[in-house]
Short mmCIF file of C-alpha atoms in Angstrom, two decimals:
data_model
loop_
_atom_site.label_atom_id
_atom_site.label_comp_id
_atom_site.label_asym_id
_atom_site.label_seq_id
_atom_site.Cartn_x
_atom_site.Cartn_y
_atom_site.Cartn_z
CA MET W 12 -3.20 16.66 13.39
CA ASP W 13 -3.64 17.89 9.88
CA SER W 14 -5.25 16.51 6.80
CA SER W 15 -1.99 15.22 5.39
CA LYS W 16 -1.84 12.45 7.91
CA ASN W 17 -3.35 9.98 5.76
CA GLY W 18 -0.57 7.58 4.48
CA PRO W 19 0.65 4.34 6.13
CA VAL W 20 2.68 4.81 9.33
CA SER W 21 5.21 2.32 10.79
CA ALA W 22 6.35 3.97 14.04
CA HIS W 23 5.06 1.20 16.14
CA ARG W 24 7.43 -1.33 14.45
CA HIS W 25 10.21 0.12 16.76
CA LEU W 26 8.31 -1.58 19.83
CA PRO W 27 8.70 -5.25 20.51
CA ALA W 28 6.67 -7.59 18.06
CA GLU W 29 5.16 -9.78 20.96
CA PRO W 30 1.87 -8.04 22.07
CA GLU W 31 2.31 -8.74 25.88
CA LEU W 32 5.79 -6.95 25.61
CA ARG W 33 4.62 -4.31 23.40
CA VAL W 34 2.03 -3.08 25.87
CA LYS W 35 4.39 -3.27 28.56
CA ALA W 36 6.98 -1.34 26.67
CA LEU W 37 4.48 1.36 25.69
CA GLU W 38 3.04 1.52 28.93
CA GLU W 39 6.71 2.00 30.47
CA ILE W 40 7.53 4.86 28.04
CA LEU W 41 4.31 6.75 28.70
CA VAL W 42 4.63 6.36 32.70
CA ARG W 43 8.53 7.62 32.35
CA LYS W 44 7.26 10.61 30.36
CA GLY W 45 4.55 11.60 33.17
CA LEU W 46 1.80 10.90 30.41
CA VAL W 47 -0.10 7.98 32.15
CA GLU W 48 -0.59 7.35 35.82
CA PRO W 49 -0.81 3.55 36.33
CA ALA W 50 -3.48 3.85 38.92
CA ALA W 51 -5.63 5.27 36.10
CA LEU W 52 -5.06 2.25 34.15
CA ASP W 53 -6.09 0.14 37.12
CA ALA W 54 -9.48 2.26 37.46
CA ILE W 55 -10.23 1.85 33.83
CA ILE W 56 -9.75 -2.04 33.94
CA ASP W 57 -11.61 -2.20 36.98
CA MET W 58 -14.67 -0.45 35.52
CA TYR W 59 -14.74 -2.79 32.61
CA GLN W 60 -13.89 -5.91 34.45
CA ASN W 61 -16.22 -5.57 37.32
CA ARG W 62 -18.67 -2.76 37.06
CA ILE W 63 -19.91 -2.30 33.25
CA GLY W 64 -21.18 -5.31 31.80
CA PRO W 65 -24.05 -7.42 30.14
CA ARG W 66 -25.88 -7.58 33.51
CA ASN W 67 -26.88 -3.81 32.86
CA GLY W 68 -28.40 -4.35 29.53
CA ALA W 69 -30.02 -7.12 31.30
CA ARG W 70 -31.76 -4.91 33.56
CA VAL W 71 -32.96 -2.65 30.83
CA VAL W 72 -34.62 -5.59 28.72
CA ALA W 73 -36.21 -7.20 32.03
CA ARG W 74 -37.78 -3.68 32.61
CA ALA W 75 -38.73 -3.29 29.22
CA TRP W 76 -40.57 -6.81 29.56
CA SER W 77 -42.23 -5.85 32.76
CA ASP W 78 -43.38 -2.30 32.33
CA PRO W 79 -45.13 -1.36 29.19
CA ASP W 80 -44.45 2.37 29.73
CA PHE W 81 -40.91 1.92 30.09
CA ARG W 82 -40.64 -0.33 26.91
CA ASN W 83 -42.53 2.31 24.82
CA ALA W 84 -40.10 5.10 26.41
CA LEU W 85 -37.04 2.79 25.59
CA LEU W 86 -38.10 2.17 21.84
CA ALA W 87 -38.68 5.84 21.72
CA ASP W 88 -35.65 7.22 22.98
CA ALA W 89 -33.17 4.47 24.61
CA SER W 90 -30.54 6.81 25.70
CA ASP W 91 -33.02 8.80 27.63
CA ALA W 92 -34.98 5.82 29.05
CA ILE W 93 -31.47 4.13 30.17
CA ALA W 94 -30.16 7.42 31.67
CA GLY W 95 -32.74 7.12 34.20
CA MET W 96 -31.49 3.87 35.32
CA GLY W 97 -27.98 5.11 35.49
CA TYR W 98 -26.51 4.06 32.38
CA ALA W 99 -24.54 6.30 29.85
CA GLY W 100 -21.03 7.20 28.72
CA ARG W 101 -18.54 6.12 26.58
CA GLN W 102 -19.45 4.17 23.48
CA GLY W 103 -23.02 4.69 24.73
CA GLU W 104 -23.71 8.31 24.11
CA HIS W 105 -26.51 7.57 21.71
CA ILE W 106 -28.41 4.23 21.77
CA THR W 107 -31.22 2.74 20.10
CA ALA W 108 -33.20 -0.13 21.12
CA VAL W 109 -34.62 -2.51 18.50
CA GLU W 110 -37.30 -4.96 19.60
CA ASN W 111 -37.73 -8.44 18.13
CA THR W 112 -41.11 -9.36 17.09
CA ALA W 113 -42.83 -12.28 15.67
CA ASN W 114 -42.03 -11.14 12.31
CA THR W 115 -38.72 -9.73 12.72
CA HIS W 116 -35.40 -10.92 14.31
CA ASN W 117 -32.57 -8.05 14.83
CA ILE W 118 -28.93 -8.76 15.20
CA VAL W 119 -26.10 -6.18 15.43
CA VAL W 120 -22.72 -5.93 14.00
CA CYS W 121 -19.85 -3.24 12.99
CA THR W 122 -18.37 -4.14 9.50
CA LEU W 123 -15.94 -1.29 9.62
CA CYS W 124 -14.51 -1.82 13.31
CA SER W 125 -16.27 -3.16 16.36
CA CYS W 126 -18.73 -0.37 17.76
CA TYR W 127 -20.81 -1.78 20.78
CA PRO W 128 -22.94 -0.37 23.51
CA TRP W 129 -20.29 -0.29 26.17
CA PRO W 130 -22.44 0.96 29.15
CA LEU W 131 -25.00 -1.75 28.62
CA LEU W 132 -23.16 -4.57 27.26
CA GLY W 133 -19.46 -3.93 28.53
CA ILE W 134 -16.62 -4.72 26.18
CA PRO W 135 -17.32 -6.84 22.89
CA PRO W 136 -16.61 -10.56 23.07
CA GLY W 137 -13.66 -11.67 20.87
CA TRP W 138 -16.16 -13.34 18.34
CA TYR W 139 -17.85 -10.15 17.80
CA LYS W 140 -14.67 -8.29 16.83
CA SER W 141 -13.44 -11.03 14.54
CA ASP W 142 -12.94 -10.81 10.94
CA GLU W 143 -15.31 -13.57 10.55
CA TYR W 144 -18.35 -12.08 12.11
CA ARG W 145 -17.65 -8.56 10.55
CA ALA W 146 -17.48 -9.89 7.20
CA ARG W 147 -20.44 -12.55 7.39
CA ALA W 148 -23.15 -10.99 9.69
CA VAL W 149 -24.28 -8.76 6.95
CA ARG W 150 -24.38 -11.16 4.20
CA GLU W 151 -25.48 -14.39 5.66
CA PRO W 152 -26.85 -13.61 8.98
CA ARG W 153 -28.94 -16.78 8.90
CA LYS W 154 -25.59 -18.91 8.61
CA VAL W 155 -24.02 -17.00 11.52
CA LEU W 156 -27.04 -17.49 13.65
CA ALA W 157 -26.98 -21.21 12.83
CA GLU W 158 -23.46 -21.30 14.33
CA PHE W 159 -24.94 -19.85 17.54
CA GLY W 160 -27.67 -22.43 17.50
CA VAL W 161 -30.26 -20.27 16.64
CA THR W 162 -32.81 -21.21 13.80
CA LEU W 163 -35.52 -18.83 12.97
CA PRO W 164 -38.86 -19.72 11.27
CA GLU W 165 -38.78 -19.26 7.64
CA ASP W 166 -41.40 -16.52 7.79
CA LYS W 167 -39.22 -14.42 10.10
CA ALA W 168 -37.35 -11.58 8.51
CA VAL W 169 -33.70 -10.76 9.74
CA ARG W 170 -32.88 -7.12 10.17
CA VAL W 171 -28.93 -6.61 10.52
CA TRP W 172 -28.08 -3.22 12.06
CA ASP W 173 -24.48 -2.15 10.99
CA SER W 174 -23.23 0.07 13.39
CA THR W 175 -21.44 2.57 11.00
CA ALA W 176 -22.05 5.70 13.02
CA GLU W 177 -22.02 6.68 16.77
CA MET W 178 -25.36 5.15 17.35
CA ARG W 179 -25.30 2.06 19.37
CA TYR W 180 -27.80 -0.57 19.15
CA ILE W 181 -29.13 -3.06 21.67
CA VAL W 182 -31.90 -5.80 20.82
CA VAL W 183 -34.56 -6.20 23.04
CA PRO W 184 -35.45 -10.03 22.63
CA GLU W 185 -38.86 -11.41 22.92
CA ARG W 186 -39.97 -12.34 26.34
CA PRO W 187 -39.84 -16.19 26.75
CA SER W 188 -43.33 -17.78 26.75
CA GLY W 189 -43.05 -19.50 29.91
CA SER W 190 -41.86 -16.29 32.11
CA ALA W 191 -45.27 -15.07 33.02
CA GLY W 192 -45.26 -13.95 36.43
CA MET W 193 -41.59 -13.53 37.02
CA ASP W 194 -40.26 -10.25 38.67
CA GLU W 195 -37.82 -8.18 36.96
CA ASP W 196 -34.92 -9.61 38.71
CA ALA W 197 -35.88 -13.05 38.00
CA LEU W 198 -36.48 -11.91 34.30
CA ALA W 199 -32.87 -10.23 33.98
CA GLU W 200 -31.40 -13.75 34.76
CA LEU W 201 -32.89 -14.94 31.63
CA VAL W 202 -31.33 -12.25 29.43
CA THR W 203 -28.02 -13.32 27.91
CA ARG W 204 -25.70 -11.07 26.54
CA ASP W 205 -25.74 -12.74 23.13
CA SER W 206 -29.60 -12.39 22.97
CA MET W 207 -29.12 -8.35 23.17
CA ILE W 208 -26.91 -8.47 20.15
CA GLY W 209 -29.23 -10.83 18.27
CA THR W 210 -27.02 -13.84 17.94
CA GLY W 211 -28.78 -15.66 20.77
CA LEU W 212 -32.22 -16.11 22.51
CA PRO W 213 -32.95 -15.41 26.01
CA MET W 214 -33.20 -18.69 28.26
CA GLU W 215 -36.40 -20.45 29.03
CA PRO W 216 -37.29 -20.33 32.62
CA GLN W 217 -36.43 -23.40 34.65
CA ARG W 218 -39.59 -25.33 35.56
CA MET Z 160 -10.46 1.67 -3.57
CA THR Z 161 -11.33 0.48 -0.08
CA ARG Z 162 -9.09 -0.11 2.63
CA VAL Z 163 -8.87 -3.50 4.40
CA HIS Z 164 -11.08 -2.67 7.48
CA ASP Z 165 -13.88 -2.48 5.21
CA MET Z 166 -14.88 -6.25 5.75
CA GLY Z 167 -18.65 -6.21 5.27
CA GLY Z 168 -19.80 -9.12 3.05
CA ARG Z 169 -16.29 -10.40 2.12
CA PHE Z 170 -15.97 -13.94 1.27
CA GLY Z 171 -13.55 -16.46 2.61
CA TYR Z 172 -14.13 -16.63 6.22
CA GLY Z 173 -14.86 -19.63 8.30
CA ALA Z 174 -17.39 -20.10 11.02
CA VAL Z 175 -17.77 -17.52 14.08
CA LEU Z 176 -16.62 -19.42 17.37
CA PRO Z 177 -19.11 -18.25 20.20
CA GLU Z 178 -17.64 -17.82 23.74
CA PRO Z 179 -18.96 -18.26 27.06
CA ASP Z 180 -21.25 -15.18 28.29
CA GLU Z 181 -18.93 -13.36 30.69
CA THR Z 182 -15.46 -13.39 29.11
CA VAL Z 183 -14.41 -9.51 29.31
CA PHE Z 184 -10.54 -9.95 28.46
CA GLU Z 185 -9.28 -13.22 27.05
CA GLU Z 186 -5.66 -11.99 27.90
CA ALA Z 187 -4.52 -9.86 30.70
CA TRP Z 188 -2.46 -7.53 28.18
CA HIS Z 189 -6.05 -6.84 26.25
CA SER Z 190 -7.13 -5.00 29.30
CA ARG Z 191 -3.89 -3.22 29.54
CA ALA Z 192 -3.92 -2.01 25.72
CA LEU Z 193 -7.64 -0.99 26.29
CA ALA Z 194 -6.82 1.07 29.10
CA LEU Z 195 -3.53 2.67 27.79
CA THR Z 196 -5.41 3.64 24.67
CA LEU Z 197 -8.08 5.37 26.90
CA ALA Z 198 -5.74 7.13 29.12
CA ALA Z 199 -3.58 8.39 26.07
CA GLY Z 200 -6.75 9.51 24.51
CA ALA Z 201 -7.49 11.59 27.54
CA LEU Z 202 -4.50 13.70 26.63
CA GLY Z 203 -6.69 15.17 24.11
CA HIS Z 204 -4.58 15.16 20.81
CA TRP Z 205 -6.98 13.15 18.93
CA ASN Z 206 -10.65 12.34 18.40
CA ILE Z 207 -12.26 9.00 17.92
CA ASP Z 208 -12.43 9.42 14.29
CA MET Z 209 -8.72 10.25 14.20
CA SER Z 210 -8.17 7.04 16.32
CA ARG Z 211 -10.36 4.90 13.83
CA HIS Z 212 -8.21 6.21 10.94
CA ALA Z 213 -5.26 5.43 12.75
CA ARG Z 214 -6.09 1.80 12.84
CA GLU Z 215 -7.25 1.91 9.41
CA ARG Z 216 -4.13 3.34 7.98
CA LEU Z 217 -2.01 0.37 9.29
CA HIS Z 218 -0.24 -1.44 6.57
CA PRO Z 219 -2.77 -3.96 5.01
CA ARG Z 220 -0.79 -6.71 5.79
CA GLU Z 221 -0.30 -5.72 9.39
CA TYR Z 222 -4.11 -5.01 9.74
CA ALA Z 223 -4.69 -8.31 8.63
CA ARG Z 224 -2.01 -10.13 10.63
CA PHE Z 225 -3.02 -8.25 14.07
CA SER Z 226 -5.48 -9.50 16.35
CA TYR Z 227 -7.87 -6.63 17.55
CA PHE Z 228 -5.73 -5.09 20.43
CA GLU Z 229 -2.66 -5.04 18.66
CA LYS Z 230 -4.51 -3.06 16.03
CA TRP Z 231 -5.24 -0.86 18.88
CA LEU Z 232 -1.47 -0.56 20.08
CA ALA Z 233 0.29 0.01 16.75
CA ALA Z 234 -2.35 2.69 16.11
CA LEU Z 235 -1.64 4.33 19.38
CA ALA Z 236 2.11 4.13 19.07
CA ASN Z 237 1.77 5.90 15.64
CA LEU Z 238 -0.50 8.57 16.97
CA LEU Z 239 1.75 9.38 19.96
CA VAL Z 240 4.49 9.85 17.38
CA GLU Z 241 2.50 11.88 14.72
CA THR Z 242 1.31 14.18 17.68
CA GLY Z 243 4.86 14.74 18.93
CA GLU Z 244 3.95 13.13 22.33
CA VAL Z 245 6.83 10.68 21.97
CA GLU Z 246 9.49 10.61 19.39
CA ASP Z 247 9.93 7.79 17.17
CA SER Z 248 13.38 6.90 19.01
CA ASP Z 249 11.47 6.75 22.45
CA LEU Z 250 9.96 3.58 21.28
CA LEU Z 251 13.17 1.85 20.55
CA PRO Z 252 14.56 -0.46 23.49
CA GLY Z 253 15.75 1.56 26.23
CA GLY Z 254 14.16 4.71 24.86
CA GLY Z 255 12.10 7.25 26.59
CA GLY Z 256 14.71 8.58 28.75
CA GLN Z 257 16.15 7.34 32.07
CA THR Z 258 14.84 9.86 34.22
CA PRO Z 259 11.35 9.64 35.01
CA LYS Z 260 9.32 12.89 34.66
CA PRO Z 261 6.62 13.85 37.26
CA LEU Z 262 3.01 13.08 36.12
CA SER Z 263 2.01 15.67 33.57
CA SER Z 264 -1.07 18.06 34.45
CA ARG Z 265 -2.86 16.53 31.67
CA ALA Z 266 -2.61 13.01 32.45
CA LEU Z 267 -5.56 11.09 33.46
CA ARG Z 268 -5.78 10.68 37.13
CA ALA Z 269 -7.63 7.58 38.76
CA GLU Z 270 -10.02 9.71 40.54
CA ASN Z 271 -11.24 11.12 37.19
CA VAL Z 272 -11.84 7.66 35.32
CA SER Z 273 -15.21 7.33 36.35
CA ASP Z 274 -16.29 10.79 35.31
CA LEU Z 275 -14.40 10.56 32.07
CA LEU Z 276 -16.09 7.05 30.91
CA GLY Z 277 -19.63 8.12 32.39
CA ARG Z 278 -19.29 11.30 30.42
CA GLY Z 279 -18.50 9.83 27.19
CA SER Z 280 -18.10 12.20 23.87
CA PRO Z 281 -21.61 12.71 22.49
CA THR Z 282 -21.61 13.28 18.92
CA THR Z 283 -24.83 15.13 18.16
CA ARG Z 284 -24.69 18.80 17.63
CA ASP Z 285 -27.34 21.70 17.70
CA TRP Z 286 -27.59 22.54 14.21
CA GLN Z 287 -29.74 24.94 12.23
CA GLY Z 288 -29.91 23.26 9.10
CA SER Z 289 -32.64 21.39 7.69
CA ALA Z 290 -32.78 17.91 6.59
CA ARG Z 291 -32.91 16.80 3.10
CA PHE Z 292 -34.53 13.53 3.79
CA SER Z 293 -37.72 12.39 5.51
CA VAL Z 294 -38.37 8.85 7.15
CA GLY Z 295 -39.72 6.68 4.28
CA ASP Z 296 -37.95 8.62 1.50
CA SER Z 297 -36.03 6.39 -1.07
CA VAL Z 298 -32.30 7.07 -1.38
CA ARG Z 299 -29.21 5.52 -2.93
CA ALA Z 300 -25.96 5.59 -1.40
CA HIS Z 301 -23.08 7.00 -3.46
CA ARG Z 302 -21.67 4.57 -6.06
CA LEU Z 303 -17.86 5.19 -4.70
CA ALA Z 304 -17.46 4.76 -1.14
CA GLU Z 305 -14.55 7.28 -0.44
CA ASN Z 306 -13.76 10.26 1.16
CA ARG Z 307 -14.80 13.18 -0.96
CA LEU Z 308 -12.51 15.76 1.15
CA VAL Z 309 -9.28 13.88 1.72
CA PRO Z 310 -7.99 11.21 -1.04
CA GLY Z 311 -7.74 7.85 0.66
CA GLY Z 312 -9.21 9.64 3.90
CA HIS Z 313 -11.63 7.94 6.38
CA THR Z 314 -15.15 7.31 5.87
CA ARG Z 315 -18.21 5.34 7.31
CA LEU Z 316 -19.85 4.21 4.10
CA PRO Z 317 -18.77 0.51 3.49
CA ALA Z 318 -18.09 -0.66 0.16
CA TYR Z 319 -20.96 -3.11 0.19
CA ALA Z 320 -23.61 -0.43 0.21
CA ALA Z 321 -22.36 1.83 -2.50
CA GLY Z 322 -24.53 2.75 -5.10
CA ALA Z 323 -27.44 0.54 -3.26
CA CYS Z 324 -30.82 1.87 -2.98
CA GLY Z 325 -32.64 1.98 0.20
CA ARG Z 326 -35.38 3.85 2.26
CA VAL Z 327 -34.79 6.13 5.30
CA LEU Z 328 -36.05 4.47 8.44
CA ARG Z 329 -34.88 6.85 11.00
CA HIS Z 330 -33.50 10.22 11.49
CA HIS Z 331 -30.91 10.55 14.25
CA GLY Z 332 -30.39 14.15 14.11
CA PHE Z 333 -27.25 16.06 13.44
CA HIS Z 334 -23.80 14.12 14.08
CA VAL Z 335 -20.23 15.22 13.89
CA PHE Z 336 -18.98 13.87 10.10
CA PRO Z 337 -16.15 11.66 10.32
CA ASP Z 338 -14.91 12.00 6.79
CA SER Z 339 -14.05 15.75 8.15
CA ASN Z 340 -13.50 15.30 11.85
CA ALA Z 341 -10.75 12.34 11.21
CA HIS Z 342 -8.63 14.85 9.40
CA GLY Z 343 -8.83 17.87 11.56
CA LEU Z 344 -11.10 19.68 9.31
CA GLY Z 345 -13.68 20.45 11.60
CA GLU Z 346 -16.83 18.43 12.96
CA ALA Z 347 -19.03 19.60 10.06
CA PRO Z 348 -22.20 18.16 11.53
CA GLN Z 349 -24.60 16.47 8.88
CA PRO Z 350 -28.13 14.84 9.32
CA LEU Z 351 -27.54 11.04 10.19
CA TYR Z 352 -30.12 8.60 9.11
CA ALA Z 353 -30.74 4.85 9.67
CA VAL Z 354 -31.16 3.48 5.86
CA ALA Z 355 -32.69 0.17 5.33
CA PHE Z 356 -31.42 -1.61 2.43
CA PRO Z 357 -33.08 -4.97 0.99
CA ALA Z 358 -30.48 -7.99 1.23
CA ALA Z 359 -31.37 -8.39 -2.39
CA GLU Z 360 -29.82 -4.86 -3.31
CA LEU Z 361 -26.59 -5.86 -1.59
CA TRP Z 362 -25.89 -9.48 -2.55
CA VAL Z 363 -26.22 -11.55 -5.56
CA ASN Z 364 -27.47 -14.54 -3.70
CA PRO Z 365 -29.57 -12.86 -0.40
CA GLU Z 366 -30.56 -15.71 2.32
CA HIS Z 367 -34.16 -14.48 2.33
CA PRO Z 368 -36.44 -12.45 0.23
CA HIS Z 369 -37.39 -10.27 3.44
CA ASP Z 370 -34.21 -9.76 5.17
CA GLU Z 371 -32.49 -6.22 5.28
CA VAL Z 372 -29.36 -4.44 6.31
CA VAL Z 373 -29.64 -1.06 8.24
CA LEU Z 374 -26.68 1.17 8.11
CA ASP Z 375 -26.28 4.54 9.83
CA LEU Z 376 -25.47 7.16 6.77
CA TRP Z 377 -24.55 10.77 6.83
CA GLU Z 378 -26.60 12.88 4.31
CA SER Z 379 -23.75 13.58 1.88
CA TYR Z 380 -23.41 9.99 1.34
CA LEU Z 381 -26.90 9.76 -0.04
CA GLU Z 382 -28.70 11.03 -3.11
CA PRO Z 383 -32.61 11.17 -3.62
CA MET Z 384 -33.98 8.36 -5.79
CA PRO Z 385 -36.47 9.67 -8.64
#
């Protein structure tokens, strides 16, 4: 592609307007042309539907809570630390972990598209990709957090990470106070997807 | 001067609607659109910056109207035509020829999916240059958030940060430069920095005096502060 490819493009308007028919039509064209193997599409969907998702990130956070050496390694070079757990790849080639503390709450957004750490959290939820979140998370993160039921103490600063490059961010939330003595598997159960984006907090252990 | 995708800070939107934790694809066609985009990308005609730019180049009214994966589909169809992989007329009803062709040697095979996704496409490059800025330096983002190589071209400096002053928080190494790579002008790696901007530097009415927004910005988006 050359640099002249910069204007608006309308070829897609030849396809059916209704999205379900549109994707079906495009798939049929590419399969007839020998450019796409339907089994490869099934394999990609299986990967993100069943194998790669927020439980991966939850295991990383639980280990960071349990193992101080791993926590330090994760905060120093998250890509390297999570590769040791088998997590790497598309839309997670470069990862930084940011830790919530008593003074700072982190929240992640992508205002320009919907960049998200796929190997750790899977495909982003609808709200993360919404115009509302993309527009508002940087300007009024506290109002957005309130819509998720999260209210921060007045003395805690919010740091919003706008994923404008190929660095992907995962939030390491604060470990719940009632979780002393729990093992890594049990801790991972407390870690929600939203707590690793920064729009939620981990669950409190059941007593 | 901005395109419609540059949404950070825009007024007028309503509440964000949280969803249950484990929703992956809200509609079955979403998963098909994602898979088709990844499989077609594996044909090797375009890089991630070109595919982002293809979405951003959609007509502003279409960009605003389309749902997320509709943007992907429209951009994919446009890219396939632009790169000559399919003809414009193939996209019309009954297009694409009635005699199926055998699977191309370039097509992604199911057995290679796991490798492809696991490998990804790292954007760091070994580069022998030096970084102009150090952690802690005060910097200012360019006043005009536009591509300086191609008029109206792809860029990753959001308009809301244009002209704002911040400080370098992290140095991420040398990364492929999207403003060049999106237009086939080479990877042109540059130092990439996480730059923290006080909310009061970006918004007239910040929510809290201590809040910050951090952006990952390439060196050529930044100038030193005196």
